[in-house]
Every structure is written in structure tokens, then in C-alpha cells.
Short mmCIF file of C-alpha atoms and ligand atoms in Angstrom, two decimals:
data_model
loop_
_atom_site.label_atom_id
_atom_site.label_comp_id
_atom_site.label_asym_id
_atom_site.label_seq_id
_atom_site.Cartn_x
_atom_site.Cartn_y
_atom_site.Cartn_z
CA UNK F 1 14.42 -26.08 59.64
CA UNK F 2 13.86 -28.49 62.20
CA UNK F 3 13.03 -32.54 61.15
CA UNK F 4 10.80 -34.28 62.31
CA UNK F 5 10.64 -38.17 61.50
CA UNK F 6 6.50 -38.05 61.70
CA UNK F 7 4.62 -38.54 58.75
CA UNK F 8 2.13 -37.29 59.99
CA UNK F 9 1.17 -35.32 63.32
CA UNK F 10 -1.10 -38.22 64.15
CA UNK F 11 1.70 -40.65 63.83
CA UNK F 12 2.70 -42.13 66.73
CA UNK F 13 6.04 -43.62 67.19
CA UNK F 14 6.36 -46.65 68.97
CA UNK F 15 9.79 -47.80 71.31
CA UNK F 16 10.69 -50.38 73.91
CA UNK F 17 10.95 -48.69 76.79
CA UNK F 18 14.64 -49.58 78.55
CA UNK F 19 13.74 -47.63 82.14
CA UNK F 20 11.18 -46.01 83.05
CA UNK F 21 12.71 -42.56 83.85
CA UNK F 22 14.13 -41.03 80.75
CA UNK F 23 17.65 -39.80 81.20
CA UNK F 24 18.83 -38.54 78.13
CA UNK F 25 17.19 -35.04 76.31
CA UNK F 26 17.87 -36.41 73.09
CA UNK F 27 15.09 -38.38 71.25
CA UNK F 28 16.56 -41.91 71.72
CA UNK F 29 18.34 -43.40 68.86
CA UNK F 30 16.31 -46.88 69.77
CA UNK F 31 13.08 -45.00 68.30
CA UNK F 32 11.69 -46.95 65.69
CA UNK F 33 8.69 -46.29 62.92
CA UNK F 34 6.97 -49.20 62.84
CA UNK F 35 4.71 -50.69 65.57
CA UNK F 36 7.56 -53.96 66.91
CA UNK F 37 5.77 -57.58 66.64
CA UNK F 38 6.08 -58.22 69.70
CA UNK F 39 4.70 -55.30 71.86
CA UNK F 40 4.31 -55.64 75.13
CA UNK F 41 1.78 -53.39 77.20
CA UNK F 42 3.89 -53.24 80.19
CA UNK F 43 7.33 -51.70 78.71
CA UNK F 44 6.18 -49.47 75.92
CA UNK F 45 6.14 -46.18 75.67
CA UNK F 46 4.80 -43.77 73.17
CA UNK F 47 6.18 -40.89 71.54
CA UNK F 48 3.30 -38.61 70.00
CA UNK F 49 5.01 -36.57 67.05
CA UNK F 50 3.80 -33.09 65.94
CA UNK F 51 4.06 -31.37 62.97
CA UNK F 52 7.59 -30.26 61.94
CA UNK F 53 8.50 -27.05 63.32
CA UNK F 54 8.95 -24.32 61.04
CA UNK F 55 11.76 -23.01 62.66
CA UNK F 56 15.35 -23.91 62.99
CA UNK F 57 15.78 -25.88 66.13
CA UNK F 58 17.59 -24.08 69.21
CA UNK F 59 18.70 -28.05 69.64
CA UNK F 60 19.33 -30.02 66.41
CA UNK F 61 18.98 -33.50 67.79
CA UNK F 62 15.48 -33.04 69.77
CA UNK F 63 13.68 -29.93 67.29
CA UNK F 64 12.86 -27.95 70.37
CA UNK F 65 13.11 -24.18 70.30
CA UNK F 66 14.22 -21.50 73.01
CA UNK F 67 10.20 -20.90 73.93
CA UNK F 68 10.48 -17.42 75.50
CA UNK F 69 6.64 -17.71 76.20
CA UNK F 70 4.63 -15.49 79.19
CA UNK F 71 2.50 -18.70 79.78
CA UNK F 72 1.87 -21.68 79.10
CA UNK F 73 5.14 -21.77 78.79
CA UNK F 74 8.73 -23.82 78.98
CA UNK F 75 9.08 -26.83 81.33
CA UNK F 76 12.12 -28.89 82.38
CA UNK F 77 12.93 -31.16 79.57
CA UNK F 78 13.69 -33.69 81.73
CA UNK F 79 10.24 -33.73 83.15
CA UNK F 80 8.59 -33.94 79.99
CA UNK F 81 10.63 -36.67 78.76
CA UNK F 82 9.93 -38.16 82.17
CA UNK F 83 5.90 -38.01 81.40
CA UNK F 84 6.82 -39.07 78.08
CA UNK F 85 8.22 -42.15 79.64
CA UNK F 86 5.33 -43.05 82.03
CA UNK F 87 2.43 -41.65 79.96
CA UNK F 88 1.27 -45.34 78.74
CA UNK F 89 1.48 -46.88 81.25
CA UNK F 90 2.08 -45.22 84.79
CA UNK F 91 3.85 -46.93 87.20
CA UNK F 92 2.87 -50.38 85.74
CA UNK F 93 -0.83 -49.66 86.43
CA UNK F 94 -1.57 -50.96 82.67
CA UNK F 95 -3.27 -46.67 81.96
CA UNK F 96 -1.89 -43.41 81.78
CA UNK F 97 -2.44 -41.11 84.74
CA UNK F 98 -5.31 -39.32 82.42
CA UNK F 99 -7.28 -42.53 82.36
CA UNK F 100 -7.23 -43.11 85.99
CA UNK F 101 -9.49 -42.34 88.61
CA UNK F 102 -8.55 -39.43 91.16
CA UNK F 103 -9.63 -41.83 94.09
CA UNK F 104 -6.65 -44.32 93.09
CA UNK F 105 -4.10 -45.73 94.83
CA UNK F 106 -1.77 -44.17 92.47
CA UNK F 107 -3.33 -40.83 92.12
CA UNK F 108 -3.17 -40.38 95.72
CA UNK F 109 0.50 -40.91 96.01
CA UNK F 110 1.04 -38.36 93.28
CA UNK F 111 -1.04 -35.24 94.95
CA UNK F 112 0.67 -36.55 98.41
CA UNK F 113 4.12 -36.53 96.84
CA UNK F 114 3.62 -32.98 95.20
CA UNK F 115 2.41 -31.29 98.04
CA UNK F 116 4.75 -33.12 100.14
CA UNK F 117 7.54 -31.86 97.57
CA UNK F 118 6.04 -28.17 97.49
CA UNK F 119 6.19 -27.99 101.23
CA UNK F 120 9.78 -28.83 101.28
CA UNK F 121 10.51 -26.61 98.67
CA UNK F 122 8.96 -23.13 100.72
CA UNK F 123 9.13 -24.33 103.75
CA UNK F 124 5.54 -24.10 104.22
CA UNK F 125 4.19 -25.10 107.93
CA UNK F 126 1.51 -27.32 108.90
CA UNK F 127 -0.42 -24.00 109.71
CA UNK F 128 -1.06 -23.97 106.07
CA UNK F 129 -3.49 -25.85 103.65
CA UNK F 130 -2.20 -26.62 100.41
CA UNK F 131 -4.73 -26.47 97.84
CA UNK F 132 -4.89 -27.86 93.70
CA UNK F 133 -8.04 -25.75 92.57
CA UNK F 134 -9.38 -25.18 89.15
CA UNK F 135 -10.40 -21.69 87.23
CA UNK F 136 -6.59 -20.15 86.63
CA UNK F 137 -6.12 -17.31 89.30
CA UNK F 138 -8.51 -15.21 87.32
CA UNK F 139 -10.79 -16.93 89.68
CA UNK F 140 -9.04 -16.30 92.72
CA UNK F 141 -9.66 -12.41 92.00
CA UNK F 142 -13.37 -13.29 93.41
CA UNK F 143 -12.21 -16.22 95.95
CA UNK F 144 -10.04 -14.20 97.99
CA UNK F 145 -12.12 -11.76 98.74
CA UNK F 146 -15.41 -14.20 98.88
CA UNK F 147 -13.30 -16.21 102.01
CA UNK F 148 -11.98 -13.24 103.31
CA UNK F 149 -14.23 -10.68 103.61
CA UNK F 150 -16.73 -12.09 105.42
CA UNK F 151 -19.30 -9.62 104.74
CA UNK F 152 -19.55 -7.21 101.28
CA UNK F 153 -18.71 -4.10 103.28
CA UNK F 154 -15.26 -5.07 104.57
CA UNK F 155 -12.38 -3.35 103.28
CA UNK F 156 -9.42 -4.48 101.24
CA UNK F 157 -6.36 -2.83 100.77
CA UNK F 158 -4.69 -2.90 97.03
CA UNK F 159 -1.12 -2.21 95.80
CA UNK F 160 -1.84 -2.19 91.63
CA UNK F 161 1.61 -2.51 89.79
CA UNK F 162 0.11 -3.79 86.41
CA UNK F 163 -2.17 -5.00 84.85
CA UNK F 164 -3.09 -8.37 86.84
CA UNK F 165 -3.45 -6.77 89.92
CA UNK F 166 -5.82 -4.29 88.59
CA UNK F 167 -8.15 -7.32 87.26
CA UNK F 168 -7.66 -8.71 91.05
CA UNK F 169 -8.87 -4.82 91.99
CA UNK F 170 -11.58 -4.72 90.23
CA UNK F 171 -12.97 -8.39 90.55
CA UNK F 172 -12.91 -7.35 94.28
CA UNK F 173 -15.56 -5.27 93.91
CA UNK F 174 -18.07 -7.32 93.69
CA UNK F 175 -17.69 -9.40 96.66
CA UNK F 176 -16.51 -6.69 98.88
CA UNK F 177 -15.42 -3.04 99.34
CA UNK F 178 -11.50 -2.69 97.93
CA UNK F 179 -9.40 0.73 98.32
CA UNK F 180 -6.25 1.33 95.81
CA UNK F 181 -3.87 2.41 98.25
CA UNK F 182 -0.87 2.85 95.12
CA UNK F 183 -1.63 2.27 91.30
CA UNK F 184 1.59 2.89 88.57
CA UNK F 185 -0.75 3.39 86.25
CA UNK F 186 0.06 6.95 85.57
CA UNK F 187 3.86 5.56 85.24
CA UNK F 188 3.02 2.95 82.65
CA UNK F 189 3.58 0.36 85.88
CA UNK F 190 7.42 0.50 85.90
CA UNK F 191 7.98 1.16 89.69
CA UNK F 192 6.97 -0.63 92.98
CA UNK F 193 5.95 2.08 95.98
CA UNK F 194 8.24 3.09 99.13
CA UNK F 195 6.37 0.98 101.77
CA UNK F 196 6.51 3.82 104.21
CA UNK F 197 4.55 5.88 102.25
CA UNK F 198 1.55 3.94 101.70
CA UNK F 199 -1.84 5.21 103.19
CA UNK F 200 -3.39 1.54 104.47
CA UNK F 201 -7.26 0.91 106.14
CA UNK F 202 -6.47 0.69 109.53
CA UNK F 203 -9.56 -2.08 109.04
CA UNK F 204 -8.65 -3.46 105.62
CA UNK F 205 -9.43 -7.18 105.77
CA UNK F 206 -6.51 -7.91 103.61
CA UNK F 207 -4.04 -6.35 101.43
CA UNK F 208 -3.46 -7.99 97.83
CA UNK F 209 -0.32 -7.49 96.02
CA UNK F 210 0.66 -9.14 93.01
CA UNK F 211 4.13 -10.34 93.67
CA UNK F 212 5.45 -10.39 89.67
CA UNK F 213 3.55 -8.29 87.34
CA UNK F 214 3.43 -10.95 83.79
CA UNK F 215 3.28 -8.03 81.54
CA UNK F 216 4.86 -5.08 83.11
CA UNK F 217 8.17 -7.12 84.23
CA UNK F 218 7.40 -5.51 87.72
CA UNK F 219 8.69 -7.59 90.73
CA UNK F 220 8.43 -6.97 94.12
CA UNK F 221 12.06 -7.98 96.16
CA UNK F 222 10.55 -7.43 99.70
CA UNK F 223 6.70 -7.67 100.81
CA UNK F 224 4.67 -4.85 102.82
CA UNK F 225 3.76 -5.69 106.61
CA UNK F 226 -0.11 -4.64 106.76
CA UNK F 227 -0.17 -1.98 109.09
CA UNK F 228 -2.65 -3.53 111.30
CA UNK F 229 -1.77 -6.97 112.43
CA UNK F 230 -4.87 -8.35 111.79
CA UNK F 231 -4.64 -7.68 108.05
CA UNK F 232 -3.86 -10.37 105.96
CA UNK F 233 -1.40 -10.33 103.34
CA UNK F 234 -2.39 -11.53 100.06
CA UNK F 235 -0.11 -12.28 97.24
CA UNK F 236 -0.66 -13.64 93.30
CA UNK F 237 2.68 -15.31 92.54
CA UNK F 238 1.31 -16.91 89.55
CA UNK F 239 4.47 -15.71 87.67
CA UNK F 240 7.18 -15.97 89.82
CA UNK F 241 5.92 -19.12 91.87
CA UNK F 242 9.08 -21.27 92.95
CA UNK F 243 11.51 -19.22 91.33
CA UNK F 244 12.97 -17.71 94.45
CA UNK F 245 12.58 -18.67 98.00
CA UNK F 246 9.73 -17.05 100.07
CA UNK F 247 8.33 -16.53 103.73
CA UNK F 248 5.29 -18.18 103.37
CA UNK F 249 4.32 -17.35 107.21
CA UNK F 250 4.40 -13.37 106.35
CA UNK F 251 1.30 -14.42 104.17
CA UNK F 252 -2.35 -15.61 104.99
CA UNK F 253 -2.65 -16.42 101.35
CA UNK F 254 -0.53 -17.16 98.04
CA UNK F 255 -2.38 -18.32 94.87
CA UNK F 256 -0.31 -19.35 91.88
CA UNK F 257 -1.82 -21.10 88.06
CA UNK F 258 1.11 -23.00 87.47
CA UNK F 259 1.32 -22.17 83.83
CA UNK F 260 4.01 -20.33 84.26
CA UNK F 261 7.17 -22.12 86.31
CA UNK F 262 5.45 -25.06 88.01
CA UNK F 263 3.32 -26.54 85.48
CA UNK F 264 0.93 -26.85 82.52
CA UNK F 265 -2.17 -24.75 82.52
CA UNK F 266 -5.17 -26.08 84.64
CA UNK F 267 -4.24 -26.04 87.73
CA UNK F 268 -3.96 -22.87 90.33
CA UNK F 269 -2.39 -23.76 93.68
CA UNK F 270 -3.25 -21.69 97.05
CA UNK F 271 -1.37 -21.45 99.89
CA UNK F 272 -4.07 -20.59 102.92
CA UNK F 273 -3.30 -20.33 106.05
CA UNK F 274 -5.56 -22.60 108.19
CA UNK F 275 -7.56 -20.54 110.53
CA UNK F 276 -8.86 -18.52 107.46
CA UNK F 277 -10.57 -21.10 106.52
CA UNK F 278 -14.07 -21.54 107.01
CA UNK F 279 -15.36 -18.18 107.07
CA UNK F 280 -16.44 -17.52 103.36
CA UNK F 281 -19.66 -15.27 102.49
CA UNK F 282 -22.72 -17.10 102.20
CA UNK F 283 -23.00 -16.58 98.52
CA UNK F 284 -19.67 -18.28 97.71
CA UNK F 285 -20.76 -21.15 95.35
CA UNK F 286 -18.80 -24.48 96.86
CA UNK F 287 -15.83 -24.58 94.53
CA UNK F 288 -14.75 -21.71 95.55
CA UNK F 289 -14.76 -22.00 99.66
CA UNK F 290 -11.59 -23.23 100.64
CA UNK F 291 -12.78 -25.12 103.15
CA UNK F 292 -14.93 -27.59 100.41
CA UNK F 293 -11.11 -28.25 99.00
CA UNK F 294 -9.15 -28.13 102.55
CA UNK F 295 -11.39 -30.46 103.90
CA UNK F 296 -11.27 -33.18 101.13
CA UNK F 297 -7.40 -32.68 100.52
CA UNK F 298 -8.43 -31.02 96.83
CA UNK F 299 -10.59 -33.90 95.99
CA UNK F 300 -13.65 -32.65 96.42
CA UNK F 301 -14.33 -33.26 93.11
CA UNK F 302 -12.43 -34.22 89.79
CA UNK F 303 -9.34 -32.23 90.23
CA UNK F 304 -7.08 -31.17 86.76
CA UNK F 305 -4.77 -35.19 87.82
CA UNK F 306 -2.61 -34.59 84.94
CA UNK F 307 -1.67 -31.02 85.43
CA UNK F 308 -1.24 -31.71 89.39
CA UNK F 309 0.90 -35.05 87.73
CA UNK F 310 3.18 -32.65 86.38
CA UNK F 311 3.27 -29.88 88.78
CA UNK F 312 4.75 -32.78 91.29
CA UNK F 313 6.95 -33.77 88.87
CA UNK F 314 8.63 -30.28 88.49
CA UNK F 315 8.41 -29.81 92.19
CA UNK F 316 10.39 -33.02 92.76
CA UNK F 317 13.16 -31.52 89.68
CA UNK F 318 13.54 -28.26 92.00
CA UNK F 319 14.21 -30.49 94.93
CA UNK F 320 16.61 -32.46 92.85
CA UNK F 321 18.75 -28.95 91.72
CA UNK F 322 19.22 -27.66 95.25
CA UNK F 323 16.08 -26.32 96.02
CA UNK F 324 14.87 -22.31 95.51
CA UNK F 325 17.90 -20.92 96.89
CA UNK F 326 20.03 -22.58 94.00
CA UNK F 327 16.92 -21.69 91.23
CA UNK F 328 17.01 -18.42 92.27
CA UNK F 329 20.70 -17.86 91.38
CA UNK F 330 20.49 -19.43 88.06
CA UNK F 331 17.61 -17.04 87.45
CA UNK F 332 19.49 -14.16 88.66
CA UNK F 333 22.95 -14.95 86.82
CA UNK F 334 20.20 -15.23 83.21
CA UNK F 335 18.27 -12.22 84.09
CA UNK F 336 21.14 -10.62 84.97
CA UNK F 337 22.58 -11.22 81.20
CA UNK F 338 19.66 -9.88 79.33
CA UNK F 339 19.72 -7.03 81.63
CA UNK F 340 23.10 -6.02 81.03
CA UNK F 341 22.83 -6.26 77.07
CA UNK F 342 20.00 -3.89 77.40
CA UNK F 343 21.62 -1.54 79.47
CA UNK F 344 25.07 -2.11 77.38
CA UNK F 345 23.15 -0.88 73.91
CA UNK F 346 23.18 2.74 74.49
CA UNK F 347 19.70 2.80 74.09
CA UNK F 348 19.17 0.92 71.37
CA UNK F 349 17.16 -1.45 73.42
CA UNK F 350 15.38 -0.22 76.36
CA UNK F 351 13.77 -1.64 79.27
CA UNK F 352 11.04 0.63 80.91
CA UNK F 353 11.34 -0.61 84.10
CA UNK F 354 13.02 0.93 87.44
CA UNK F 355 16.40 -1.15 88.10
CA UNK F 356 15.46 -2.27 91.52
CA UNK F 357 12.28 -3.87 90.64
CA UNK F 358 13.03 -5.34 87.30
CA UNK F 359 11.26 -9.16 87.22
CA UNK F 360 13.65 -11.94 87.15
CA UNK F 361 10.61 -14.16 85.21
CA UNK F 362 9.40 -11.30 82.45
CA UNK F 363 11.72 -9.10 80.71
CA UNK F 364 9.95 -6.55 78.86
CA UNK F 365 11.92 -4.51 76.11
CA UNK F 366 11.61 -2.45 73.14
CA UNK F 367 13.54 -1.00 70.43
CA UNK F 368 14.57 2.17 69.54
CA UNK F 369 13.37 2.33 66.22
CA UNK F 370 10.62 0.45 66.71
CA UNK F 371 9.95 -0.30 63.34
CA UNK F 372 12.32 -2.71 63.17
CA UNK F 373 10.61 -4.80 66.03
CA UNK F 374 8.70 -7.00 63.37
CA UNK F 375 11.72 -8.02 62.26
CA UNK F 376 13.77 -8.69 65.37
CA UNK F 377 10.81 -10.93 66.45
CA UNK F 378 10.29 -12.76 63.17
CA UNK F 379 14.54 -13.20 63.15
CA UNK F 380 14.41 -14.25 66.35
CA UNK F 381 11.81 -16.88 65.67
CA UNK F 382 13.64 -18.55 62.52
CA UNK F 383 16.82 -18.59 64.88
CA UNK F 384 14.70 -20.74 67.66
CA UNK F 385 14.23 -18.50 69.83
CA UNK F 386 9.95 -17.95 69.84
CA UNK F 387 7.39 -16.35 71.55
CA UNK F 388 9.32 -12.87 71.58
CA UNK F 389 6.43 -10.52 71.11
CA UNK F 390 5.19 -8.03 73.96
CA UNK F 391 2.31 -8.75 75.11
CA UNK F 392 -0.53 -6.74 73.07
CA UNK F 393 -1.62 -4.05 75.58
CA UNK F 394 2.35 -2.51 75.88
CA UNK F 395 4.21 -3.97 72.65
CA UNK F 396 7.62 -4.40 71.73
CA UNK F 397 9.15 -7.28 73.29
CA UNK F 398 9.22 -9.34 76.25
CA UNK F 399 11.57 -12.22 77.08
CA UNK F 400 9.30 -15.08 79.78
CA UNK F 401 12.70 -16.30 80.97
CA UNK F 402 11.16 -18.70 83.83
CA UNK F 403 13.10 -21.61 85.77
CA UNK F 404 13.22 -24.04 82.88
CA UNK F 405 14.82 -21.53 80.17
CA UNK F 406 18.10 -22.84 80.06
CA UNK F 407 21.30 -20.01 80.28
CA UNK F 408 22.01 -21.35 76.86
CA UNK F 409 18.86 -19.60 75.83
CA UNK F 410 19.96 -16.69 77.19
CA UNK F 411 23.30 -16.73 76.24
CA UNK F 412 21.83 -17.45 72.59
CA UNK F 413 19.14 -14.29 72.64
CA UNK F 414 22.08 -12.11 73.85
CA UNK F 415 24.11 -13.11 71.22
CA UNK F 416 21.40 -12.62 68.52
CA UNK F 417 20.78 -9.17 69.78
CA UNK F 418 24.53 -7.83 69.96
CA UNK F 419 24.46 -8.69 66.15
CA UNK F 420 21.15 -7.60 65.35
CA UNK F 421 21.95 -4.20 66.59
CA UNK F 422 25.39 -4.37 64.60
CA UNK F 423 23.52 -5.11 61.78
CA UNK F 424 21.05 -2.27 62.28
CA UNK F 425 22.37 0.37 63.62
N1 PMP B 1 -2.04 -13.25 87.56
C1 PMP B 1 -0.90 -13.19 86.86
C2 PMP B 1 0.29 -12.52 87.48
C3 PMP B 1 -0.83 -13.74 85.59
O1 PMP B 1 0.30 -13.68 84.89
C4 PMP B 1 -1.96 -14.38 85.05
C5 PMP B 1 -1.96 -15.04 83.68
N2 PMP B 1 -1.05 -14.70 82.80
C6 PMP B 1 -3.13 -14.40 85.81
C7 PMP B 1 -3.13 -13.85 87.06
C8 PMP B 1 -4.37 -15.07 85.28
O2 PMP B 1 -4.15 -16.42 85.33
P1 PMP B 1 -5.12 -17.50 84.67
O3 PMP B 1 -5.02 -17.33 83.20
O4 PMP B 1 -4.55 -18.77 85.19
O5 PMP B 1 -6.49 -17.22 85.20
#
């Protein structure tokens, strides 16, 4: 079981401050219970304490787990400890970036800096608008197709591989008139089609694909050219957003929530390309025209500042370990060793989906003898390792294994399931 030094989750531990970038992952040694005498505003920081965890700690020193979840889910350490370390008082402003307006001096530096940052990291080109929205990507299922189409009887052209892109699907018809070129329903969404052998609308307005299915572990490695040039390609990366590197320019529009690899919930970023802009239906209610949040750099009104805090705090992280190239390794060297272990257990565990189109991000799996998935999961849990279970609509198991899971984690889940199966055979 994990310790915690809280009495209670409301306590709130009190240290000086000795830089304001945290460098080590540990909780520092300097941490002390009591409030010091002399506090100063300036140089404190404040470490909120939750309840113990009822677990036993993938990490001894800091009590934090191997959190295998689909979303909200793991972040860099360092960039939490890093928030930690400015929350009381950003930058010296005497407030935490939650207290402070979004018209700041500060606040604007941060939004710069991240989309600055997220630029660099996909190469995006000033033909694009970079956009910090609210309403998850759920609400980008209407948006797209609201600023798209600009009238309810165009066409849109949809590749379904799960379950998100059918909700994008069927959203779409309201606000315009979408065809499903390819569904894997039928196939329990384990495959991705052959490109050549899709029927597209030679006048489909756009063509939506959802580039990582979240619960299917369904991953497209190359994109579809819309047969028409003037079609636009459409893509929801919201789980595999910054985990690899992309061609932004073969898209007219990515949407992401962060959630998943770039940030905490609350915040959805889209990628438009410029000269789509501008064109929305009439009935598209003002948050959700691009151009209202193009034209007023996302400020239109209060944006999520915290969530867009962190999401440029991650971005800068990438930046710092080598950019997506370098990420994209790492994910494909711990994807790689979950894969194999599941392929290795002579079909003890099994993964549904085709090889070539297995997600690096969401693993799903399930067990043989499926009764015993209960226990794998609860096992799994009291060993650190959380968050195991498949999502509802499929079962079994699924492994969220996004840029911040550490190989250790991996390395640690293997290892638990190699003895697992030795100990139920
Ligand atoms: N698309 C994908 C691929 C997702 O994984 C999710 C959420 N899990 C969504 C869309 C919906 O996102 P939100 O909850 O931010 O609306």
C-alpha cells in the first residue's frame, strides 16, 4: 500500500520553493507538515495531498501508479511536478494561472508559446489556424460538418473503423448529408480498408476518418487521398495526437481533446486549414464557427487557460525529447512489447485486431478463459498497474499506453502477465 503523509485529503503541505522548475520526480525530502513562520508569497509552493492510494505504488518514493487509462489519462511527471511548482504563484505574478485573466500579459505568452511549440512539433504551416476550443471532440462531430458543408445537402464521405467515428457519422447527419463509404462493423472493427477499394462521392465535401480508434485499438499507418481534389480530408486524432509525426498539409482539418497524450480534459485543439474558414452554415451558433475562434486567436471568449497551460507545457516536454520522430519510437519499441507477449502466449491472451493496423496508443486484449479477467484486472490493480478494464461496449482488457507511460510500465505489465499466465494456466 502506498503512504501518503496527508492527514487528510484537504491537507495541504506547505515547502519553500528552491527553483521554480521542479527537477526531481520524487516528492522532495525538504517537504514539511507544518505551515513555516516565515512564509513568503513569492517562493512557496503548494503540494495538495490526496487520499492514500489503495494500491501498492508502481514508484515507492512518489505513490503514483502505472495509470493504463483510455482518457483522462497519464501525463509527463515532469510536467505535473512542473505545474506543481508554479501553481501558486505563476511566474511571480503573486496568482496561479486559474486565477488570472485570459487577457493577461502572462496568459498570452502561454497560448503563444503552446501553439508556437505545437507548430514546431508537426510542422504545421502558416496556411493553418491553430485553434483551443471547448466541448471535447464530441462537438466537433457537428462543427465539421456545420463549417464544411456549406449547405445541409452536401455530401460527406465516411470511413467508420469503431466506435468514435460512427458517433462522428451519425452526428453528421444533422447538419448535412454523410455516405459510409467502409464500416468494420460486421468485423467487430479490427481492420482498416484497402484504399483502392473504396467507393468515394465524386462530390463529397469532405471525407472524415478517425485516425486511432480509442476502443477498438484500430490505427490507421497511412491516410486516404480523397478522390476528388477538392475533397477535404478530415481526421479525429484525439487519441493518437502527437504521438507520431504527421503531414498536416494532406489535411484540411485535424481535431484532437487533449485528454489523451497532450493534456487534461477541457480542451479540443483543431488544426484548420485557413481558406476553410469562413464559410460555416448559417445556423452554426458562434462557438462553433471557426472563424469566431481564428479571428480572436481562441479568445473569443473564456477559453479552458489551465488545460491550454498544460497542453503547452507537454508540447514544450516533446520538444525537449527530440520531437515526434523520437516519441514515436519509444511508443513503437512499448507497443511493440505488449504486442509480442500477446502474440508469444499461444493464445492465452489475444488481441482482436489485424497486425498491420494494431494502435500504438490503445491495446485492446482479452483472455482466453475469460473468467479469469476479473481477476487479472483486480491483480493488476493491487500491483500498480490501474485502469486495465476494456472499455464496457467490447470487454476484456485494454492497455491506454500513450506518450507519458513510461517503458517501465510496460516492461512491468509484461512481466505481470508472463506470471499470471504461469500461474493460471
Ligand atoms: N474521438 C475519439 C477517438 C475519442 O477517443 C474520444 C473520447 N474518448 C472522443 C472522440 C470524444 O471526445 P470528448 O470526450 O473529448 O468529446
Amino acid at each position: 500500500m502506498a503512504t501518503s503523509t496527508a492527514s487528510s485529503p484537504n491537507s495541504l503541505l506547505f515547502h519553500q520553493s528552491s527553483s521554480r522548475k521542479s527537477s526531481s520526480l520524487a516528492i522532495p525530502s525538504s517537504l514539511r507538515l507544518s505551515k513555516p513562520s516565515s512564509l513568503s508569497l513569492r517562493r512557496i509552493s503548494c503540494t495538495a495531498v490526496t487520499a492514500p492510494l489503495s494500491v501498492s505504488s508502481s514508484n515507492a518514493s512518489t505513490g503514483r501508479v502505472f495509470n493504463f487509462a483510455a482518457g483522462p489519462a497519464i501525463l509527463p511527471e515532469s510536467v505535473i511536478l512542473e505545474a506543481q511548482a508554479e501553481l501558486f504563484n505563476y511566474q511571480g505574478s503573486g496568482m496561479s494561472i486559474m486565477e488570472m485573466s485570459h487577457r493577461s500579459k502572462e496568459f498570452d505568452y502561454v497560448i503563444k508559446k503552446a501553439e508556437s511549440d505545437l507548430r514546431s512539433l508537426l510542422s504545421i504551416s502558416d496556411d493553418y489556424s491553430v485553434l483551443f476550443l471547448q466541448g471535447g471532440a464530441t462537438t466537433q462531430f457537428a462543427a465539421v460538418p456545420l463549417n464544411l458543408c456549406a449547405s445541409p445537402d452536401s455530401t460527406a464521405d465516411f470511413i467508420v473503423t469503431g466506435s468514435w467515428g460512427d458517433k462522428a457519422f451519425k452526428e453528421a447527419q444533422k447538419y448535412c448529408k454523410p455516405n459510409l463509404i467502409w464500416s468494420g462493423k460486421a468485423e467487430k472493427y479490427t481492420k482498416i480498408p484497402s484504399f483502392d477499394s473504396l467507393q468515394q462521392s465524386p462530390d463529397a465535401r469532405y471525407l472524415h476518418i478517425c485516425a486511432n480508434e480509442t476502443i477498438h485499438g484500430v490505427e490507421f499507418k497511412d491516410y486516404p487521398t480523397p478522390a476528388n481534389k477538392d475533397t477535404i480530408l478530415v481526421a479525429d486524432m484525439s487519441s493518437n495526437f502527437c504521438s507520431k509525426p504527421v503531414d498536416v498539409s494532406r489535411f484540411g482539418v485535424i481535431y484532437a481533446g487533449a485528454q489523451k497524450n497532450v493534456g487534461p480534459s477541457g480542451v479540443t485543439i483543431v488544426i484548420v486549414r485557413k481558406d476553410l474558414i469562413g464559410n460555416a452554415q448559417p445556423i452554426t451558433p458562434v462557438m462553433l464557427d471557426y472563424k469566431t475562434h481564428a479571428d480572436t486567436l481562441s479568445l473569443y471568449n473564456t477559453p479552458p487557460c489551465f488545460a491550454i497551460y498544460i497542453c503547452g507545457l507537454v508540447f514544450a516536454d516533446l520538444l525537449k525529447k527530440g520531437g515526434l520522430a523520437e516519441v514515436e519510437k519509444n511508443n513503437a519499441k512499448k507497443a511493440g512489447l505488449l504486442y509480442d507477449t500477446i502474440d508469444a502466449s499461444g493464445g492465452y491472451y489475444v488481441c482482436p485486431v489485424e497486425k498491420s493496423v494494431r494502435s500504438l496508443m490503445n491495446v485492446p486484449f482479452t483472455l482466453r478463459q475469460s473468467e479469469l479477467e476479473k481477476t487479472f484486472i483486480a491483480e493488476a490493480s493491487k500491483e500498480g498497474m490501474v485502469q486495465l478494464k476494456g472499455h464496457r461496449s467490447v470487454g476484456g482488457m485494454r492497455a491506454s499506453i500513450y506518450n507519458a507511460m513510461p517503458l517501465a510500465g510496460l516492461e512491468k505489465l509484461v512481466a505481470f502477465m508472463k506470471d499470471f499466465q504461469a500461474r493460471n494456466p
